[in-house]
Structures are given as C-alpha cells and as structure tokens.
Amino acid sequence: DKYGVVKYQNSTFTNISTGITRNFIINTVVTGDTILCFTETGLYISIDKGEKWNLIPDAPTISFYWSIIDPPYVFIANSNTIYRSSNMGETWSIIMSGKRITEFSAGFNHRIFLAIFWDNGGGPPMYSGLQYSDDFGSTWNNSTIGTIFPNIMSVKKTVDGKIYAAFGTYLYPN
C-alpha cells in the first residue's frame, strides 16, 4: 500500500488504516486512543487506536492544515477559518474566520493556541499576535509574546510542560 496510517511499536511499523479509503492522507493527529485522519475523500476518526475507522460524514470540506482533538472536541483549521465540533464530528461550527492563521495547536489543560499575522508589505503588520483559549475556542485572549515577537509561525508543547513559539527565525521558550 502506498498510503495509510502506521503505528510504530516493538521496532516494527504496522498499517492500522484498515477502513480508511486508500488515498492520500493529508493530516493526522493523535490524542490518547483517538486518531483523526484527513484524506482526499474526507475526515476519518478512530477512538480505539486505529482498530476501527469511521468517516465523519458532515465534516467541513476544506483542505485544512491543522487539527486538534480534545474529546469530545475536534478542531480543524485552514489558513483563515477554524471549525469546531463539540460532539466528535457530528456537527460543526465556525469559531473564527477572516484572519490569516499561521499556527493553530494544542497546549495543556484544554488550552489551544492561535497565531495570526498579516503584513501587506512595506509597513507594520495589519494585525499579528499569539492568542489562546481556555474554553475550547469560545473566547480568545491575547498573549504578551505576540506583541513582542509578532510573526509567530509555530507553537509546540513538550512532554515536560513547556510551550515553544517560533517566530521568523528565532525560537522563544515560555
């Protein structure tokens, strides 16, 4: 098989994508036993470590770059819109739209991060910053790091509880 989701365990890769239509996989995210997988034919979810897959029939038909799972919440985002499902993909709503998103990622304790930036060239950015939400995207708070270093391009968490934000060519730890 040319495409699929594999699990690495005991020095071996095993294809766990039985049930996913065999096509190009664009994005995969794992949280606990839950795996979300966006393919050319739709969004698939497994809640049992890839043993069984289900197509989410009413998922937004966008080409998305980021996805987050925080059961029962599922988020998908592209360069200017964030969609949220509060019931593992049964229904969806837009929680943010209209700003250029440069990063969308999960932190700890249900916190999610959103970096936005738009520079029309030749001057200061039209808008920029790092925002976070502690209520699954219902409200957003501005982080001070986004005002100091406006062009946030990546936000990642580490297992030891640190959040790193990369802007331009620099890396800033929390």
mmCIF file with all atom_site columns, C-alpha atoms in Angstrom:
data_model
loop_
_atom_site.group_PDB
_atom_site.id
_atom_site.type_symbol
_atom_site.label_atom_id
_atom_site.label_alt_id
_atom_site.label_comp_id
_atom_site.label_asym_id
_atom_site.label_entity_id
_atom_site.label_seq_id
_atom_site.pdbx_PDB_ins_code
_atom_site.Cartn_x
_atom_site.Cartn_y
_atom_site.Cartn_z
_atom_site.occupancy
_atom_site.B_iso_or_equiv
_atom_site.pdbx_formal_charge
_atom_site.auth_seq_id
_atom_site.auth_comp_id
_atom_site.auth_asym_id
_atom_site.auth_atom_id
_atom_site.pdbx_PDB_model_num
ATOM 1   C CA . ASP A 1 1   ? 0.000   0.000  0.000  1.00 0.00 ? 1   ASP A CA 1
ATOM 2   C CA . LYS A 1 2   ? 1.255   3.451  -0.908 1.00 0.00 ? 2   LYS A CA 1
ATOM 3   C CA . TYR A 1 3   ? -0.906  5.313  1.620  1.00 0.00 ? 3   TYR A CA 1
ATOM 4   C CA . GLY A 1 4   ? -2.004  4.699  5.173  1.00 0.00 ? 4   GLY A CA 1
ATOM 5   C CA . VAL A 1 5   ? -1.533  5.297  8.862  1.00 0.00 ? 5   VAL A CA 1
ATOM 6   C CA . VAL A 1 6   ? 1.123   3.236  10.582 1.00 0.00 ? 6   VAL A CA 1
ATOM 7   C CA . LYS A 1 7   ? 1.868   2.606  14.235 1.00 0.00 ? 7   LYS A CA 1
ATOM 8   C CA . TYR A 1 8   ? 5.430   2.053  15.448 1.00 0.00 ? 8   TYR A CA 1
ATOM 9   C CA . GLN A 1 9   ? 5.693   -0.474 18.239 1.00 0.00 ? 9   GLN A CA 1
ATOM 10  C CA . ASN A 1 10  ? 8.363   -3.021 19.208 1.00 0.00 ? 10  ASN A CA 1
ATOM 11  C CA . SER A 1 11  ? 10.674  -1.814 16.423 1.00 0.00 ? 11  SER A CA 1
ATOM 12  C CA . THR A 1 12  ? 8.007   -2.541 13.790 1.00 0.00 ? 12  THR A CA 1
ATOM 13  C CA . PHE A 1 13  ? 5.679   -0.399 11.677 1.00 0.00 ? 13  PHE A CA 1
ATOM 14  C CA . THR A 1 14  ? 2.142   -1.778 11.360 1.00 0.00 ? 14  THR A CA 1
ATOM 15  C CA . ASN A 1 15  ? -0.504  -0.398 8.994  1.00 0.00 ? 15  ASN A CA 1
ATOM 16  C CA . ILE A 1 16  ? -3.563  0.480  11.098 1.00 0.00 ? 16  ILE A CA 1
ATOM 17  C CA . SER A 1 17  ? -5.597  2.160  8.369  1.00 0.00 ? 17  SER A CA 1
ATOM 18  C CA . THR A 1 18  ? -7.993  -0.696 7.628  1.00 0.00 ? 18  THR A CA 1
ATOM 19  C CA . GLY A 1 19  ? -11.318 1.008  6.979  1.00 0.00 ? 19  GLY A CA 1
ATOM 20  C CA . ILE A 1 20  ? -9.891  4.193  5.509  1.00 0.00 ? 20  ILE A CA 1
ATOM 21  C CA . THR A 1 21  ? -10.397 4.548  1.766  1.00 0.00 ? 21  THR A CA 1
ATOM 22  C CA . ARG A 1 22  ? -6.941  4.064  0.246  1.00 0.00 ? 22  ARG A CA 1
ATOM 23  C CA . ASN A 1 23  ? -5.934  7.512  -0.872 1.00 0.00 ? 23  ASN A CA 1
ATOM 24  C CA . PHE A 1 24  ? -3.607  10.353 0.021  1.00 0.00 ? 24  PHE A CA 1
ATOM 25  C CA . ILE A 1 25  ? -3.566  11.216 3.743  1.00 0.00 ? 25  ILE A CA 1
ATOM 26  C CA . ILE A 1 26  ? -3.124  14.932 4.320  1.00 0.00 ? 26  ILE A CA 1
ATOM 27  C CA . ASN A 1 27  ? -3.154  15.342 8.099  1.00 0.00 ? 27  ASN A CA 1
ATOM 28  C CA . THR A 1 28  ? -3.184  13.044 11.136 1.00 0.00 ? 28  THR A CA 1
ATOM 29  C CA . VAL A 1 29  ? -3.411  13.874 14.823 1.00 0.00 ? 29  VAL A CA 1
ATOM 30  C CA . VAL A 1 30  ? -3.397  11.520 17.828 1.00 0.00 ? 30  VAL A CA 1
ATOM 31  C CA . THR A 1 31  ? -4.643  12.147 21.359 1.00 0.00 ? 31  THR A CA 1
ATOM 32  C CA . GLY A 1 32  ? -4.798  9.136  23.661 1.00 0.00 ? 32  GLY A CA 1
ATOM 33  C CA . ASP A 1 33  ? -6.743  6.388  21.892 1.00 0.00 ? 33  ASP A CA 1
ATOM 34  C CA . THR A 1 34  ? -8.292  8.811  19.378 1.00 0.00 ? 34  THR A CA 1
ATOM 35  C CA . ILE A 1 35  ? -6.835  9.339  15.900 1.00 0.00 ? 35  ILE A CA 1
ATOM 36  C CA . LEU A 1 36  ? -8.161  11.895 13.415 1.00 0.00 ? 36  LEU A CA 1
ATOM 37  C CA . CYS A 1 37  ? -7.113  11.482 9.799  1.00 0.00 ? 37  CYS A CA 1
ATOM 38  C CA . PHE A 1 38  ? -7.956  13.834 6.910  1.00 0.00 ? 38  PHE A CA 1
ATOM 39  C CA . THR A 1 39  ? -7.748  12.238 3.460  1.00 0.00 ? 39  THR A CA 1
ATOM 40  C CA . GLU A 1 40  ? -8.651  13.207 -0.087 1.00 0.00 ? 40  GLU A CA 1
ATOM 41  C CA . THR A 1 41  ? -12.059 11.615 0.436  1.00 0.00 ? 41  THR A CA 1
ATOM 42  C CA . GLY A 1 42  ? -12.875 13.016 3.869  1.00 0.00 ? 42  GLY A CA 1
ATOM 43  C CA . LEU A 1 43  ? -12.227 13.075 7.582  1.00 0.00 ? 43  LEU A CA 1
ATOM 44  C CA . TYR A 1 44  ? -11.881 9.748  9.410  1.00 0.00 ? 44  TYR A CA 1
ATOM 45  C CA . ILE A 1 45  ? -11.802 9.090  13.133 1.00 0.00 ? 45  ILE A CA 1
ATOM 46  C CA . SER A 1 46  ? -10.774 6.134  15.263 1.00 0.00 ? 46  SER A CA 1
ATOM 47  C CA . ILE A 1 47  ? -11.461 6.081  19.007 1.00 0.00 ? 47  ILE A CA 1
ATOM 48  C CA . ASP A 1 48  ? -9.698  2.755  19.604 1.00 0.00 ? 48  ASP A CA 1
ATOM 49  C CA . LYS A 1 49  ? -6.089  3.323  18.474 1.00 0.00 ? 49  LYS A CA 1
ATOM 50  C CA . GLY A 1 50  ? -6.852  2.610  14.818 1.00 0.00 ? 50  GLY A CA 1
ATOM 51  C CA . GLU A 1 51  ? -8.664  -0.710 15.241 1.00 0.00 ? 51  GLU A CA 1
ATOM 52  C CA . LYS A 1 52  ? -11.860 0.689  13.663 1.00 0.00 ? 52  LYS A CA 1
ATOM 53  C CA . TRP A 1 53  ? -12.273 3.799  11.484 1.00 0.00 ? 53  TRP A CA 1
ATOM 54  C CA . ASN A 1 54  ? -15.387 5.846  10.730 1.00 0.00 ? 54  ASN A CA 1
ATOM 55  C CA . LEU A 1 55  ? -15.852 8.507  8.086  1.00 0.00 ? 55  LEU A CA 1
ATOM 56  C CA . ILE A 1 56  ? -17.198 11.730 9.621  1.00 0.00 ? 56  ILE A CA 1
ATOM 57  C CA . PRO A 1 57  ? -19.930 12.420 7.048  1.00 0.00 ? 57  PRO A CA 1
ATOM 58  C CA . ASP A 1 58  ? -20.662 16.099 7.719  1.00 0.00 ? 58  ASP A CA 1
ATOM 59  C CA . ALA A 1 59  ? -17.124 17.392 8.279  1.00 0.00 ? 59  ALA A CA 1
ATOM 60  C CA . PRO A 1 60  ? -16.337 20.688 6.539  1.00 0.00 ? 60  PRO A CA 1
ATOM 61  C CA . THR A 1 61  ? -14.958 20.057 3.067  1.00 0.00 ? 61  THR A CA 1
ATOM 62  C CA . ILE A 1 62  ? -11.903 22.250 3.341  1.00 0.00 ? 62  ILE A CA 1
ATOM 63  C CA . SER A 1 63  ? -8.299  21.479 2.794  1.00 0.00 ? 63  SER A CA 1
ATOM 64  C CA . PHE A 1 64  ? -7.065  22.017 6.323  1.00 0.00 ? 64  PHE A CA 1
ATOM 65  C CA . TYR A 1 65  ? -3.593  22.385 7.736  1.00 0.00 ? 65  TYR A CA 1
ATOM 66  C CA . TRP A 1 66  ? -4.134  21.854 11.455 1.00 0.00 ? 66  TRP A CA 1
ATOM 67  C CA . SER A 1 67  ? -6.294  19.615 13.587 1.00 0.00 ? 67  SER A CA 1
ATOM 68  C CA . ILE A 1 68  ? -6.685  19.155 17.318 1.00 0.00 ? 68  ILE A CA 1
ATOM 69  C CA . ILE A 1 69  ? -8.562  16.508 19.292 1.00 0.00 ? 69  ILE A CA 1
ATOM 70  C CA . ASP A 1 70  ? -9.590  17.138 22.904 1.00 0.00 ? 70  ASP A CA 1
ATOM 71  C CA . PRO A 1 71  ? -12.509 14.706 23.251 1.00 0.00 ? 71  PRO A CA 1
ATOM 72  C CA . PRO A 1 72  ? -15.347 15.366 22.730 1.00 0.00 ? 72  PRO A CA 1
ATOM 73  C CA . TYR A 1 73  ? -13.989 18.443 20.897 1.00 0.00 ? 73  TYR A CA 1
ATOM 74  C CA . VAL A 1 74  ? -12.469 18.240 17.425 1.00 0.00 ? 74  VAL A CA 1
ATOM 75  C CA . PHE A 1 75  ? -10.956 21.282 15.712 1.00 0.00 ? 75  PHE A CA 1
ATOM 76  C CA . ILE A 1 76  ? -9.824  21.687 12.117 1.00 0.00 ? 76  ILE A CA 1
ATOM 77  C CA . ALA A 1 77  ? -8.381  24.851 10.613 1.00 0.00 ? 77  ALA A CA 1
ATOM 78  C CA . ASN A 1 78  ? -7.064  26.167 7.334  1.00 0.00 ? 78  ASN A CA 1
ATOM 79  C CA . SER A 1 79  ? -5.292  29.463 6.658  1.00 0.00 ? 79  SER A CA 1
ATOM 80  C CA . ASN A 1 80  ? -8.259  31.640 7.664  1.00 0.00 ? 80  ASN A CA 1
ATOM 81  C CA . THR A 1 81  ? -11.013 29.597 9.365  1.00 0.00 ? 81  THR A CA 1
ATOM 82  C CA . ILE A 1 82  ? -11.291 27.400 12.473 1.00 0.00 ? 82  ILE A CA 1
ATOM 83  C CA . TYR A 1 83  ? -14.093 24.841 12.715 1.00 0.00 ? 83  TYR A CA 1
ATOM 84  C CA . ARG A 1 84  ? -15.098 23.197 15.992 1.00 0.00 ? 84  ARG A CA 1
ATOM 85  C CA . SER A 1 85  ? -17.172 20.143 16.783 1.00 0.00 ? 85  SER A CA 1
ATOM 86  C CA . SER A 1 86  ? -18.209 19.558 20.384 1.00 0.00 ? 86  SER A CA 1
ATOM 87  C CA . ASN A 1 87  ? -19.521 16.050 19.678 1.00 0.00 ? 87  ASN A CA 1
ATOM 88  C CA . MET A 1 88  ? -16.640 14.204 17.954 1.00 0.00 ? 88  MET A CA 1
ATOM 89  C CA . GLY A 1 89  ? -17.541 15.453 14.479 1.00 0.00 ? 89  GLY A CA 1
ATOM 90  C CA . GLU A 1 90  ? -21.311 15.028 14.353 1.00 0.00 ? 90  GLU A CA 1
ATOM 91  C CA . THR A 1 91  ? -21.925 18.786 13.964 1.00 0.00 ? 91  THR A CA 1
ATOM 92  C CA . TRP A 1 92  ? -19.591 21.697 13.186 1.00 0.00 ? 92  TRP A CA 1
ATOM 93  C CA . SER A 1 93  ? -19.482 25.451 13.708 1.00 0.00 ? 93  SER A CA 1
ATOM 94  C CA . ILE A 1 94  ? -17.061 28.193 12.688 1.00 0.00 ? 94  ILE A CA 1
ATOM 95  C CA . ILE A 1 95  ? -15.396 29.702 15.754 1.00 0.00 ? 95  ILE A CA 1
ATOM 96  C CA . MET A 1 96  ? -13.011 32.082 13.980 1.00 0.00 ? 96  MET A CA 1
ATOM 97  C CA . SER A 1 97  ? -12.780 33.393 10.447 1.00 0.00 ? 97  SER A CA 1
ATOM 98  C CA . GLY A 1 98  ? -11.269 36.233 8.487  1.00 0.00 ? 98  GLY A CA 1
ATOM 99  C CA . LYS A 1 99  ? -7.728  36.421 9.881  1.00 0.00 ? 99  LYS A CA 1
ATOM 100 C CA . ARG A 1 100 ? -4.615  34.821 8.378  1.00 0.00 ? 100 ARG A CA 1
ATOM 101 C CA . ILE A 1 101 ? -3.698  31.906 10.639 1.00 0.00 ? 101 ILE A CA 1
ATOM 102 C CA . THR A 1 102 ? -0.019  30.984 10.835 1.00 0.00 ? 102 THR A CA 1
ATOM 103 C CA . GLU A 1 103 ? -0.357  28.343 13.582 1.00 0.00 ? 103 GLU A CA 1
ATOM 104 C CA . PHE A 1 104 ? -3.081  26.503 15.459 1.00 0.00 ? 104 PHE A CA 1
ATOM 105 C CA . SER A 1 105 ? -2.061  23.977 18.109 1.00 0.00 ? 105 SER A CA 1
ATOM 106 C CA . ALA A 1 106 ? -2.886  22.357 21.427 1.00 0.00 ? 106 ALA A CA 1
ATOM 107 C CA . GLY A 1 107 ? -1.296  23.242 24.730 1.00 0.00 ? 107 GLY A CA 1
ATOM 108 C CA . PHE A 1 108 ? -2.028  21.729 28.135 1.00 0.00 ? 108 PHE A CA 1
ATOM 109 C CA . ASN A 1 109 ? -5.198  21.605 30.244 1.00 0.00 ? 109 ASN A CA 1
ATOM 110 C CA . HIS A 1 110 ? -7.503  22.216 27.263 1.00 0.00 ? 110 HIS A CA 1
ATOM 111 C CA . ARG A 1 111 ? -5.632  25.380 26.185 1.00 0.00 ? 111 ARG A CA 1
ATOM 112 C CA . ILE A 1 112 ? -5.366  25.952 22.445 1.00 0.00 ? 112 ILE A CA 1
ATOM 113 C CA . PHE A 1 113 ? -3.118  28.439 20.675 1.00 0.00 ? 113 PHE A CA 1
ATOM 114 C CA . LEU A 1 114 ? -3.781  30.555 17.605 1.00 0.00 ? 114 LEU A CA 1
ATOM 115 C CA . ALA A 1 115 ? -1.129  32.654 15.875 1.00 0.00 ? 115 ALA A CA 1
ATOM 116 C CA . ILE A 1 116 ? -2.290  35.287 13.395 1.00 0.00 ? 116 ILE A CA 1
ATOM 117 C CA . PHE A 1 117 ? -0.247  37.575 11.183 1.00 0.00 ? 117 PHE A CA 1
ATOM 118 C CA . TRP A 1 118 ? -0.861  39.755 8.171  1.00 0.00 ? 118 TRP A CA 1
ATOM 119 C CA . ASP A 1 119 ? 1.617   42.155 6.626  1.00 0.00 ? 119 ASP A CA 1
ATOM 120 C CA . ASN A 1 120 ? 0.531   43.822 3.415  1.00 0.00 ? 120 ASN A CA 1
ATOM 121 C CA . GLY A 1 121 ? 4.151   44.792 2.717  1.00 0.00 ? 121 GLY A CA 1
ATOM 122 C CA . GLY A 1 122 ? 6.140   47.929 3.346  1.00 0.00 ? 122 GLY A CA 1
ATOM 123 C CA . GLY A 1 123 ? 4.969   48.697 6.862  1.00 0.00 ? 123 GLY A CA 1
ATOM 124 C CA . PRO A 1 124 ? 3.936   47.334 10.208 1.00 0.00 ? 124 PRO A CA 1
ATOM 125 C CA . PRO A 1 125 ? 1.639   44.296 10.221 1.00 0.00 ? 125 PRO A CA 1
ATOM 126 C CA . MET A 1 126 ? -2.070  44.924 9.805  1.00 0.00 ? 126 MET A CA 1
ATOM 127 C CA . TYR A 1 127 ? -2.561  42.523 12.723 1.00 0.00 ? 127 TYR A CA 1
ATOM 128 C CA . SER A 1 128 ? -0.414  39.958 14.496 1.00 0.00 ? 128 SER A CA 1
ATOM 129 C CA . GLY A 1 129 ? -0.134  38.052 17.712 1.00 0.00 ? 129 GLY A CA 1
ATOM 130 C CA . LEU A 1 130 ? -0.471  34.874 19.658 1.00 0.00 ? 130 LEU A CA 1
ATOM 131 C CA . GLN A 1 131 ? -3.837  34.172 21.207 1.00 0.00 ? 131 GLN A CA 1
ATOM 132 C CA . TYR A 1 132 ? -5.014  31.376 23.450 1.00 0.00 ? 132 TYR A CA 1
ATOM 133 C CA . SER A 1 133 ? -8.331  29.946 24.561 1.00 0.00 ? 133 SER A CA 1
ATOM 134 C CA . ASP A 1 134 ? -9.117  28.018 27.728 1.00 0.00 ? 134 ASP A CA 1
ATOM 135 C CA . ASP A 1 135 ? -12.759 27.384 26.798 1.00 0.00 ? 135 ASP A CA 1
ATOM 136 C CA . PHE A 1 136 ? -12.434 25.409 23.561 1.00 0.00 ? 136 PHE A CA 1
ATOM 137 C CA . GLY A 1 137 ? -12.330 28.482 21.332 1.00 0.00 ? 137 GLY A CA 1
ATOM 138 C CA . SER A 1 138 ? -15.406 30.309 22.641 1.00 0.00 ? 138 SER A CA 1
ATOM 139 C CA . THR A 1 139 ? -13.244 33.259 23.728 1.00 0.00 ? 139 THR A CA 1
ATOM 140 C CA . TRP A 1 140 ? -9.667  34.229 22.855 1.00 0.00 ? 140 TRP A CA 1
ATOM 141 C CA . ASN A 1 141 ? -7.067  36.021 24.997 1.00 0.00 ? 141 ASN A CA 1
ATOM 142 C CA . ASN A 1 142 ? -4.012  37.874 23.729 1.00 0.00 ? 142 ASN A CA 1
ATOM 143 C CA . SER A 1 143 ? -0.613  36.616 24.820 1.00 0.00 ? 143 SER A CA 1
ATOM 144 C CA . THR A 1 144 ? 2.085   39.191 25.536 1.00 0.00 ? 144 THR A CA 1
ATOM 145 C CA . ILE A 1 145 ? 4.595   37.177 23.499 1.00 0.00 ? 145 ILE A CA 1
ATOM 146 C CA . GLY A 1 146 ? 2.621   38.017 20.370 1.00 0.00 ? 146 GLY A CA 1
ATOM 147 C CA . THR A 1 147 ? 3.197   41.741 20.876 1.00 0.00 ? 147 THR A CA 1
ATOM 148 C CA . ILE A 1 148 ? 6.936   41.329 21.464 1.00 0.00 ? 148 ILE A CA 1
ATOM 149 C CA . PHE A 1 149 ? 7.510   38.916 18.578 1.00 0.00 ? 149 PHE A CA 1
ATOM 150 C CA . PRO A 1 150 ? 4.604   39.382 16.167 1.00 0.00 ? 150 PRO A CA 1
ATOM 151 C CA . ASN A 1 151 ? 5.265   36.846 13.397 1.00 0.00 ? 151 ASN A CA 1
ATOM 152 C CA . ILE A 1 152 ? 4.603   33.581 15.284 1.00 0.00 ? 152 ILE A CA 1
ATOM 153 C CA . MET A 1 153 ? 4.961   30.688 12.850 1.00 0.00 ? 153 MET A CA 1
ATOM 154 C CA . SER A 1 154 ? 4.856   27.646 15.128 1.00 0.00 ? 154 SER A CA 1
ATOM 155 C CA . VAL A 1 155 ? 3.738   26.755 18.660 1.00 0.00 ? 155 VAL A CA 1
ATOM 156 C CA . LYS A 1 156 ? 4.621   23.358 20.109 1.00 0.00 ? 156 LYS A CA 1
ATOM 157 C CA . LYS A 1 157 ? 4.367   21.713 23.519 1.00 0.00 ? 157 LYS A CA 1
ATOM 158 C CA . THR A 1 158 ? 6.865   19.375 25.135 1.00 0.00 ? 158 THR A CA 1
ATOM 159 C CA . VAL A 1 159 ? 6.169   16.463 27.457 1.00 0.00 ? 159 VAL A CA 1
ATOM 160 C CA . ASP A 1 160 ? 7.771   18.339 30.357 1.00 0.00 ? 160 ASP A CA 1
ATOM 161 C CA . GLY A 1 161 ? 5.149   21.119 30.231 1.00 0.00 ? 161 GLY A CA 1
ATOM 162 C CA . LYS A 1 162 ? 6.894   23.782 28.178 1.00 0.00 ? 162 LYS A CA 1
ATOM 163 C CA . ILE A 1 163 ? 5.448   25.672 25.247 1.00 0.00 ? 163 ILE A CA 1
ATOM 164 C CA . TYR A 1 164 ? 7.774   26.892 22.494 1.00 0.00 ? 164 TYR A CA 1
ATOM 165 C CA . ALA A 1 165 ? 6.833   29.581 19.999 1.00 0.00 ? 165 ALA A CA 1
ATOM 166 C CA . ALA A 1 166 ? 8.909   30.113 16.865 1.00 0.00 ? 166 ALA A CA 1
ATOM 167 C CA . PHE A 1 167 ? 8.748   33.473 15.108 1.00 0.00 ? 167 PHE A CA 1
ATOM 168 C CA . GLY A 1 168 ? 10.643  34.403 11.985 1.00 0.00 ? 168 GLY A CA 1
ATOM 169 C CA . THR A 1 169 ? 13.988  32.696 12.543 1.00 0.00 ? 169 THR A CA 1
ATOM 170 C CA . TYR A 1 170 ? 14.016  32.728 16.355 1.00 0.00 ? 170 TYR A CA 1
ATOM 171 C CA . LEU A 1 171 ? 12.715  30.235 18.923 1.00 0.00 ? 171 LEU A CA 1
ATOM 172 C CA . TYR A 1 172 ? 11.212  31.597 22.151 1.00 0.00 ? 172 TYR A CA 1
ATOM 173 C CA . PRO A 1 173 ? 10.527  29.233 25.101 1.00 0.00 ? 173 PRO A CA 1
ATOM 174 C CA . ASN A 1 174 ? 7.853   30.115 27.679 1.00 0.00 ? 174 ASN A CA 1
#
